[in-house]
PDB file of C-alpha atoms in Angstrom:
ATOM      1  CA  SER L  23      16.187 -20.407  20.262  1.00  0.00           C
ATOM      2  CA  GLN L  24      12.910 -18.665  19.524  1.00  0.00           C
ATOM      3  CA  GLN L  25       9.709 -20.566  19.997  1.00  0.00           C
ATOM      4  CA  GLY L  26       7.435 -18.475  17.808  1.00  0.00           C
ATOM      5  CA  GLU L  27       8.057 -17.563  14.198  1.00  0.00           C
ATOM      6  CA  GLU L  28       5.906 -14.918  12.544  1.00  0.00           C
ATOM      7  CA  ASP L  29       5.004 -14.806   8.898  1.00  0.00           C
ATOM      8  CA  PRO L  30       5.238 -12.601   6.918  1.00  0.00           C
ATOM      9  CA  GLN L  31       8.197 -10.585   8.187  1.00  0.00           C
ATOM     10  CA  ALA L  32       6.704  -7.441   6.708  1.00  0.00           C
ATOM     11  CA  LEU L  33       3.275  -6.422   5.458  1.00  0.00           C
ATOM     12  CA  SER L  34       2.183  -3.267   3.686  1.00  0.00           C
ATOM     13  CA  ILE L  35      -1.513  -2.501   3.265  1.00  0.00           C
ATOM     14  CA  GLN L  36      -3.845   0.431   2.766  1.00  0.00           C
ATOM     15  CA  GLU L  37      -6.246   1.825   5.311  1.00  0.00           C
ATOM     16  CA  GLY L  38      -9.462  -0.128   5.434  1.00  0.00           C
ATOM     17  CA  GLU L  39      -7.881  -3.398   4.359  1.00  0.00           C
ATOM     18  CA  ASN L  40      -7.479  -6.396   6.625  1.00  0.00           C
ATOM     19  CA  ALA L  41      -4.066  -7.509   7.869  1.00  0.00           C
ATOM     20  CA  THR L  42      -3.323 -11.123   8.648  1.00  0.00           C
ATOM     21  CA  MET L  43      -0.169 -12.475  10.194  1.00  0.00           C
ATOM     22  CA  ASN L  44       0.704 -15.948  11.335  1.00  0.00           C
ATOM     23  CA  CYS L  45       2.738 -17.470  14.116  1.00  0.00           C
ATOM     24  CA  SER L  46       4.105 -20.991  14.270  1.00  0.00           C
ATOM     25  CA  TYR L  47       5.653 -22.565  17.331  1.00  0.00           C
ATOM     26  CA  LYS L  48       7.421 -25.790  18.199  1.00  0.00           C
ATOM     27  CA  THR L  49       6.404 -27.167  21.576  1.00  0.00           C
ATOM     28  CA  SER L  50       3.234 -27.459  23.603  1.00  0.00           C
ATOM     29  CA  ILE L  51       2.012 -24.269  25.243  1.00  0.00           C
ATOM     30  CA  ASN L  52      -0.197 -23.009  28.040  1.00  0.00           C
ATOM     31  CA  ASN L  53      -1.183 -19.911  26.138  1.00  0.00           C
ATOM     32  CA  LEU L  54      -0.178 -17.745  23.216  1.00  0.00           C
ATOM     33  CA  GLN L  55      -0.129 -13.968  23.340  1.00  0.00           C
ATOM     34  CA  TRP L  56       0.104 -11.202  20.761  1.00  0.00           C
ATOM     35  CA  TYR L  57       1.823  -7.888  21.363  1.00  0.00           C
ATOM     36  CA  ARG L  58       2.181  -4.662  19.425  1.00  0.00           C
ATOM     37  CA  GLN L  59       5.239  -2.434  19.411  1.00  0.00           C
ATOM     38  CA  ASN L  60       5.180   1.056  18.002  1.00  0.00           C
ATOM     39  CA  SER L  61       8.490   2.400  16.787  1.00  0.00           C
ATOM     40  CA  GLY L  62      10.798   3.263  19.679  1.00  0.00           C
ATOM     41  CA  ARG L  63       8.327   2.148  22.332  1.00  0.00           C
ATOM     42  CA  GLY L  64       7.765  -0.805  24.618  1.00  0.00           C
ATOM     43  CA  LEU L  65       5.531  -3.730  23.762  1.00  0.00           C
ATOM     44  CA  VAL L  66       1.840  -3.576  24.531  1.00  0.00           C
ATOM     45  CA  HIS L  67      -0.254  -6.652  25.162  1.00  0.00           C
ATOM     46  CA  LEU L  68      -3.097  -7.186  22.692  1.00  0.00           C
ATOM     47  CA  ILE L  69      -4.693 -10.519  23.379  1.00  0.00           C
ATOM     48  CA  LEU L  70      -4.092 -13.850  25.119  1.00  0.00           C
ATOM     49  CA  ILE L  71      -5.525 -17.141  23.904  1.00  0.00           C
ATOM     50  CA  ARG L  72      -5.328 -20.257  26.021  1.00  0.00           C
ATOM     51  CA  SER L  73      -4.404 -23.658  24.662  1.00  0.00           C
ATOM     52  CA  ASN L  74      -7.993 -24.909  25.042  1.00  0.00           C
ATOM     53  CA  GLU L  75      -9.436 -21.978  23.063  1.00  0.00           C
ATOM     54  CA  ARG L  76      -9.698 -21.865  19.284  1.00  0.00           C
ATOM     55  CA  GLU L  77     -10.699 -18.276  18.597  1.00  0.00           C
ATOM     56  CA  LYS L  78     -10.818 -15.000  20.448  1.00  0.00           C
ATOM     57  CA  HIS L  79     -11.927 -11.498  19.561  1.00  0.00           C
ATOM     58  CA  SER L  80     -11.022  -8.107  20.928  1.00  0.00           C
ATOM     59  CA  GLY L  81     -12.386  -5.093  19.076  1.00  0.00           C
ATOM     60  CA  ARG L  82     -10.957  -5.245  15.546  1.00  0.00           C
ATOM     61  CA  LEU L  83      -8.642  -8.099  16.453  1.00  0.00           C
ATOM     62  CA  ARG L  84      -9.345 -11.753  15.850  1.00  0.00           C
ATOM     63  CA  VAL L  85      -6.953 -14.452  16.984  1.00  0.00           C
ATOM     64  CA  THR L  86      -7.144 -18.128  16.132  1.00  0.00           C
ATOM     65  CA  LEU L  87      -5.170 -20.986  17.595  1.00  0.00           C
ATOM     66  CA  ASP L  88      -4.670 -24.425  16.082  1.00  0.00           C
ATOM     67  CA  THR L  89      -2.734 -26.537  18.555  1.00  0.00           C
ATOM     68  CA  SER L  90      -2.667 -29.529  16.187  1.00  0.00           C
ATOM     69  CA  LYS L  91      -0.728 -27.426  13.673  1.00  0.00           C
ATOM     70  CA  LYS L  92       1.062 -25.422  16.359  1.00  0.00           C
ATOM     71  CA  SER L  93       0.033 -22.181  14.745  1.00  0.00           C
ATOM     72  CA  SER L  94      -1.886 -19.006  15.435  1.00  0.00           C
ATOM     73  CA  SER L  95      -3.081 -16.121  13.332  1.00  0.00           C
ATOM     74  CA  LEU L  96      -3.826 -12.499  14.128  1.00  0.00           C
ATOM     75  CA  LEU L  97      -6.312 -10.656  11.952  1.00  0.00           C
ATOM     76  CA  ILE L  98      -6.696  -6.899  12.168  1.00  0.00           C
ATOM     77  CA  THR L  99      -9.846  -5.802  10.382  1.00  0.00           C
ATOM     78  CA  ALA L 100     -10.389  -2.406   8.775  1.00  0.00           C
ATOM     79  CA  SER L 101      -6.795  -1.299   9.341  1.00  0.00           C
ATOM     80  CA  ARG L 102      -5.963   2.269  10.296  1.00  0.00           C
ATOM     81  CA  ALA L 103      -2.747   4.225   9.946  1.00  0.00           C
ATOM     82  CA  ALA L 104      -2.417   3.973  13.737  1.00  0.00           C
ATOM     83  CA  ASP L 105      -2.093   0.183  13.389  1.00  0.00           C
ATOM     84  CA  THR L 106       1.358   0.702  11.855  1.00  0.00           C
ATOM     85  CA  ALA L 107       3.619  -1.203  14.223  1.00  0.00           C
ATOM     86  CA  SER L 108       5.461  -4.463  14.728  1.00  0.00           C
ATOM     87  CA  TYR L 109       3.420  -7.371  15.974  1.00  0.00           C
ATOM     88  CA  PHE L 110       4.875 -10.210  18.000  1.00  0.00           C
ATOM     89  CA  CYS L 111       3.539 -13.530  19.094  1.00  0.00           C
ATOM     90  CA  ALA L 112       4.755 -14.988  22.358  1.00  0.00           C
ATOM     91  CA  THR L 113       4.256 -18.455  23.749  1.00  0.00           C
ATOM     92  CA  ASP L 114       4.009 -19.552  27.334  1.00  0.00           C
ATOM     93  CA  ASP L 115       6.058 -22.702  27.107  1.00  0.00           C
ATOM     94  CA  ASP L 116       4.564 -25.579  29.044  1.00  0.00           C
ATOM     95  CA  SER L 117       7.736 -26.318  30.993  1.00  0.00           C
ATOM     96  CA  TRP L 118       9.082 -22.841  31.642  1.00  0.00           C
ATOM     97  CA  GLY L 119       6.093 -20.685  32.584  1.00  0.00           C
ATOM     98  CA  LYS L 120       7.569 -17.678  30.854  1.00  0.00           C
ATOM     99  CA  LEU L 121       7.158 -16.160  27.431  1.00  0.00           C
ATOM    100  CA  GLN L 122       9.274 -16.662  24.342  1.00  0.00           C
ATOM    101  CA  PHE L 123       8.878 -14.146  21.540  1.00  0.00           C
ATOM    102  CA  GLY L 124       9.127 -14.444  17.808  1.00  0.00           C
ATOM    103  CA  ALA L 125      10.950 -11.987  15.545  1.00  0.00           C
ATOM    104  CA  GLY L 126       7.773 -10.094  14.688  1.00  0.00           C
ATOM    105  CA  THR L 127       5.817  -8.893  11.670  1.00  0.00           C
ATOM    106  CA  GLN L 128       6.273  -5.274  10.660  1.00  0.00           C
ATOM    107  CA  VAL L 129       2.988  -3.828   9.464  1.00  0.00           C
ATOM    108  CA  VAL L 130       2.715  -0.552   7.576  1.00  0.00           C
ATOM    109  CA  VAL L 131      -0.734   0.891   6.938  1.00  0.00           C
ATOM    110  CA  THR L 132      -0.797   3.722   4.423  1.00  0.00           C
ATOM    111  CA  PRO L 133      -3.628   6.268   4.304  1.00  0.00           C
TER     112      PRO L 133
ATOM    113  CA  ASN D  29      -0.325   5.071  36.503  1.00  0.00           C
ATOM    114  CA  ALA D  30       3.448   4.455  36.339  1.00  0.00           C
ATOM    115  CA  GLY D  31       3.331   0.733  35.479  1.00  0.00           C
ATOM    116  CA  VAL D  32       6.883  -0.369  34.643  1.00  0.00           C
ATOM    117  CA  THR D  33       9.608   2.251  34.770  1.00  0.00           C
ATOM    118  CA  GLN D  34      13.123   1.759  33.451  1.00  0.00           C
ATOM    119  CA  THR D  35      16.128   3.935  34.167  1.00  0.00           C
ATOM    120  CA  PRO D  36      18.198   5.133  32.454  1.00  0.00           C
ATOM    121  CA  LYS D  37      16.524   5.426  29.052  1.00  0.00           C
ATOM    122  CA  PHE D  38      19.804   5.938  27.187  1.00  0.00           C
ATOM    123  CA  ARG D  39      23.387   5.149  28.041  1.00  0.00           C
ATOM    124  CA  VAL D  40      26.696   5.023  26.216  1.00  0.00           C
ATOM    125  CA  LEU D  41      29.461   2.919  27.717  1.00  0.00           C
ATOM    126  CA  LYS D  42      33.020   2.142  26.819  1.00  0.00           C
ATOM    127  CA  THR D  43      34.117  -1.462  26.569  1.00  0.00           C
ATOM    128  CA  GLY D  44      34.910  -2.811  30.023  1.00  0.00           C
ATOM    129  CA  GLN D  45      32.792  -0.343  31.966  1.00  0.00           C
ATOM    130  CA  SER D  46      30.062  -1.517  34.273  1.00  0.00           C
ATOM    131  CA  MET D  47      26.536  -0.289  34.754  1.00  0.00           C
ATOM    132  CA  THR D  48      23.186  -1.178  36.249  1.00  0.00           C
ATOM    133  CA  LEU D  49      19.754  -0.850  34.719  1.00  0.00           C
ATOM    134  CA  LEU D  50      16.919  -0.378  37.152  1.00  0.00           C
ATOM    135  CA  CYS D  51      13.377  -1.590  36.644  1.00  0.00           C
ATOM    136  CA  ALA D  52      10.555  -0.668  38.997  1.00  0.00           C
ATOM    137  CA  GLN D  53       6.926  -1.815  38.860  1.00  0.00           C
ATOM    138  CA  ASP D  54       4.018  -0.641  40.962  1.00  0.00           C
ATOM    139  CA  MET D  55       1.522  -3.399  40.132  1.00  0.00           C
ATOM    140  CA  ASN D  56       2.579  -5.853  42.840  1.00  0.00           C
ATOM    141  CA  HIS D  57       3.519  -8.422  40.191  1.00  0.00           C
ATOM    142  CA  GLU D  58       5.371 -11.529  41.239  1.00  0.00           C
ATOM    143  CA  TYR D  59       7.194 -12.112  37.958  1.00  0.00           C
ATOM    144  CA  MET D  60       9.741  -9.773  36.442  1.00  0.00           C
ATOM    145  CA  TYR D  61      11.867 -10.150  33.323  1.00  0.00           C
ATOM    146  CA  TRP D  62      14.733  -8.607  31.443  1.00  0.00           C
ATOM    147  CA  TYR D  63      14.744  -8.972  27.649  1.00  0.00           C
ATOM    148  CA  ARG D  64      17.050  -7.623  25.007  1.00  0.00           C
ATOM    149  CA  GLN D  65      15.872  -6.678  21.536  1.00  0.00           C
ATOM    150  CA  ASP D  66      18.165  -6.696  18.562  1.00  0.00           C
ATOM    151  CA  PRO D  67      17.191  -5.928  14.951  1.00  0.00           C
ATOM    152  CA  GLY D  68      15.478  -8.859  13.263  1.00  0.00           C
ATOM    153  CA  MET D  69      15.713 -11.090  16.331  1.00  0.00           C
ATOM    154  CA  GLY D  70      12.690 -10.217  18.396  1.00  0.00           C
ATOM    155  CA  LEU D  71      13.059 -10.315  22.150  1.00  0.00           C
ATOM    156  CA  ARG D  72      15.398 -12.681  23.940  1.00  0.00           C
ATOM    157  CA  LEU D  73      15.079 -13.399  27.628  1.00  0.00           C
ATOM    158  CA  ILE D  74      18.170 -12.593  29.671  1.00  0.00           C
ATOM    159  CA  HIS D  75      17.095 -13.300  33.247  1.00  0.00           C
ATOM    160  CA  TYR D  76      13.840 -13.483  35.082  1.00  0.00           C
ATOM    161  CA  SER D  77      12.494 -13.625  38.631  1.00  0.00           C
ATOM    162  CA  VAL D  78       9.438 -15.392  39.992  1.00  0.00           C
ATOM    163  CA  GLY D  79       9.497 -13.565  43.305  1.00  0.00           C
ATOM    164  CA  GLU D  80      11.458 -11.431  45.723  1.00  0.00           C
ATOM    165  CA  GLY D  81      14.888 -12.884  46.375  1.00  0.00           C
ATOM    166  CA  THR D  82      14.785 -15.313  43.435  1.00  0.00           C
ATOM    167  CA  THR D  83      16.356 -15.074  39.983  1.00  0.00           C
ATOM    168  CA  ALA D  84      16.869 -17.481  37.110  1.00  0.00           C
ATOM    169  CA  LYS D  85      18.682 -17.553  33.782  1.00  0.00           C
ATOM    170  CA  GLY D  86      16.915 -17.097  30.493  1.00  0.00           C
ATOM    171  CA  GLU D  87      18.130 -17.711  26.947  1.00  0.00           C
ATOM    172  CA  VAL D  88      21.080 -15.296  26.890  1.00  0.00           C
ATOM    173  CA  PRO D  89      22.338 -14.745  30.475  1.00  0.00           C
ATOM    174  CA  ASP D  90      26.087 -14.571  29.842  1.00  0.00           C
ATOM    175  CA  GLY D  91      27.654 -11.235  30.736  1.00  0.00           C
ATOM    176  CA  TYR D  92      24.704 -10.131  32.865  1.00  0.00           C
ATOM    177  CA  ASN D  93      23.742 -10.408  36.501  1.00  0.00           C
ATOM    178  CA  VAL D  94      20.467  -9.577  38.206  1.00  0.00           C
ATOM    179  CA  SER D  95      19.073  -9.010  41.662  1.00  0.00           C
ATOM    180  CA  ARG D  96      15.544  -8.849  43.079  1.00  0.00           C
ATOM    181  CA  LEU D  97      15.994  -7.632  46.633  1.00  0.00           C
ATOM    182  CA  LYS D  98      12.584  -5.968  46.696  1.00  0.00           C
ATOM    183  CA  LYS D  99       9.452  -7.232  45.007  1.00  0.00           C
ATOM    184  CA  GLN D 100       8.972  -4.038  43.038  1.00  0.00           C
ATOM    185  CA  ASN D 101      12.538  -3.748  41.715  1.00  0.00           C
ATOM    186  CA  PHE D 102      14.589  -5.858  39.313  1.00  0.00           C
ATOM    187  CA  LEU D 103      18.143  -4.781  38.555  1.00  0.00           C
ATOM    188  CA  LEU D 104      20.197  -5.811  35.537  1.00  0.00           C
ATOM    189  CA  GLY D 105      23.951  -5.422  35.805  1.00  0.00           C
ATOM    190  CA  LEU D 106      26.708  -5.481  33.229  1.00  0.00           C
ATOM    191  CA  GLU D 107      30.014  -6.058  34.992  1.00  0.00           C
ATOM    192  CA  SER D 108      32.273  -5.542  31.980  1.00  0.00           C
ATOM    193  CA  ALA D 109      30.396  -4.207  28.978  1.00  0.00           C
ATOM    194  CA  ALA D 110      31.177  -5.524  25.494  1.00  0.00           C
ATOM    195  CA  PRO D 111      30.112  -4.152  22.078  1.00  0.00           C
ATOM    196  CA  SER D 112      27.939  -7.276  21.636  1.00  0.00           C
ATOM    197  CA  GLN D 113      25.785  -5.967  24.478  1.00  0.00           C
ATOM    198  CA  THR D 114      24.736  -2.936  22.449  1.00  0.00           C
ATOM    199  CA  SER D 115      20.993  -3.392  22.369  1.00  0.00           C
ATOM    200  CA  VAL D 116      17.648  -2.166  23.597  1.00  0.00           C
ATOM    201  CA  TYR D 117      16.789  -3.651  26.960  1.00  0.00           C
ATOM    202  CA  PHE D 118      13.214  -4.134  28.085  1.00  0.00           C
ATOM    203  CA  CYS D 119      11.967  -4.899  31.527  1.00  0.00           C
ATOM    204  CA  ALA D 120       8.574  -6.494  31.985  1.00  0.00           C
ATOM    205  CA  SER D 121       6.427  -7.757  34.808  1.00  0.00           C
ATOM    206  CA  SER D 122       3.458 -10.060  35.062  1.00  0.00           C
ATOM    207  CA  TYR D 123       1.188 -11.859  37.466  1.00  0.00           C
ATOM    208  CA  SER D 124       1.123 -15.598  37.367  1.00  0.00           C
ATOM    209  CA  ARG D 125      -1.792 -17.945  37.907  1.00  0.00           C
ATOM    210  CA  GLY D 126      -0.993 -21.528  38.666  1.00  0.00           C
ATOM    211  CA  GLY D 127       2.268 -21.474  36.785  1.00  0.00           C
ATOM    212  CA  ASN D 128       0.818 -19.985  33.610  1.00  0.00           C
ATOM    213  CA  THR D 129       2.209 -16.642  32.547  1.00  0.00           C
ATOM    214  CA  GLY D 130      -0.251 -13.791  32.267  1.00  0.00           C
ATOM    215  CA  GLU D 131       0.121 -10.739  30.103  1.00  0.00           C
ATOM    216  CA  LEU D 132       3.396  -8.899  30.344  1.00  0.00           C
ATOM    217  CA  PHE D 133       3.587  -5.192  31.069  1.00  0.00           C
ATOM    218  CA  PHE D 134       6.642  -3.608  29.485  1.00  0.00           C
ATOM    219  CA  GLY D 135       8.723  -0.578  30.228  1.00  0.00           C
ATOM    220  CA  GLU D 136       9.683   1.843  27.461  1.00  0.00           C
ATOM    221  CA  GLY D 137      13.147   0.396  27.028  1.00  0.00           C
ATOM    222  CA  SER D 138      16.742   1.347  27.808  1.00  0.00           C
ATOM    223  CA  ARG D 139      18.964   1.944  24.810  1.00  0.00           C
ATOM    224  CA  LEU D 140      22.536   0.928  25.535  1.00  0.00           C
ATOM    225  CA  THR D 141      25.487   1.511  23.238  1.00  0.00           C
ATOM    226  CA  VAL D 142      28.865   0.001  24.045  1.00  0.00           C
ATOM    227  CA  LEU D 143      31.773   1.533  22.156  1.00  0.00           C
TER     228      LEU D 143
END
């Protein structure tokens, strides 16, 4: 079964707007990671947040982690057409030491 | 900068045929993984390896076998392909620090169709 569940499943925005997607998970984690997948390509790592961190930034990306609610959010600010992709959260499960992925959020940014 | 390389990129099989997918990484990573990606289901872990000579089952291991004879290579085998194994297969590798998984580096995928 999947550990992470993203919400929404799909998101359509215009260039310049912010995009926010959420990830909920079920068990305790070592870290949570976000990945991007362009159509027909492999996944690319975006950002990793450890269980003892609450917020992390990388360029136009902002990730938050609330371990009490077992949830994370990814914010992409000032979206560009090139941000069109699927975004996945992945959790490093405490007992397995490997990642489990959610089903992803498909983001479309229109010019 | 090769990173993670998967071969072949595309393959069509008939039910019952066998094949092997090859994954090679040049980053000296200890951990390697095979995932499958199906529409609407994200990635599901098939098998993984935490080092040369070791393999372990993931979420969906049935119908697949793996081998990690060399640190840089991780092979995924289908002994008798079934239509349910039609999917996109991704190999990934990562370093590990104290049991925690670091970022994964993915290959570009191998698209397998079983008729």
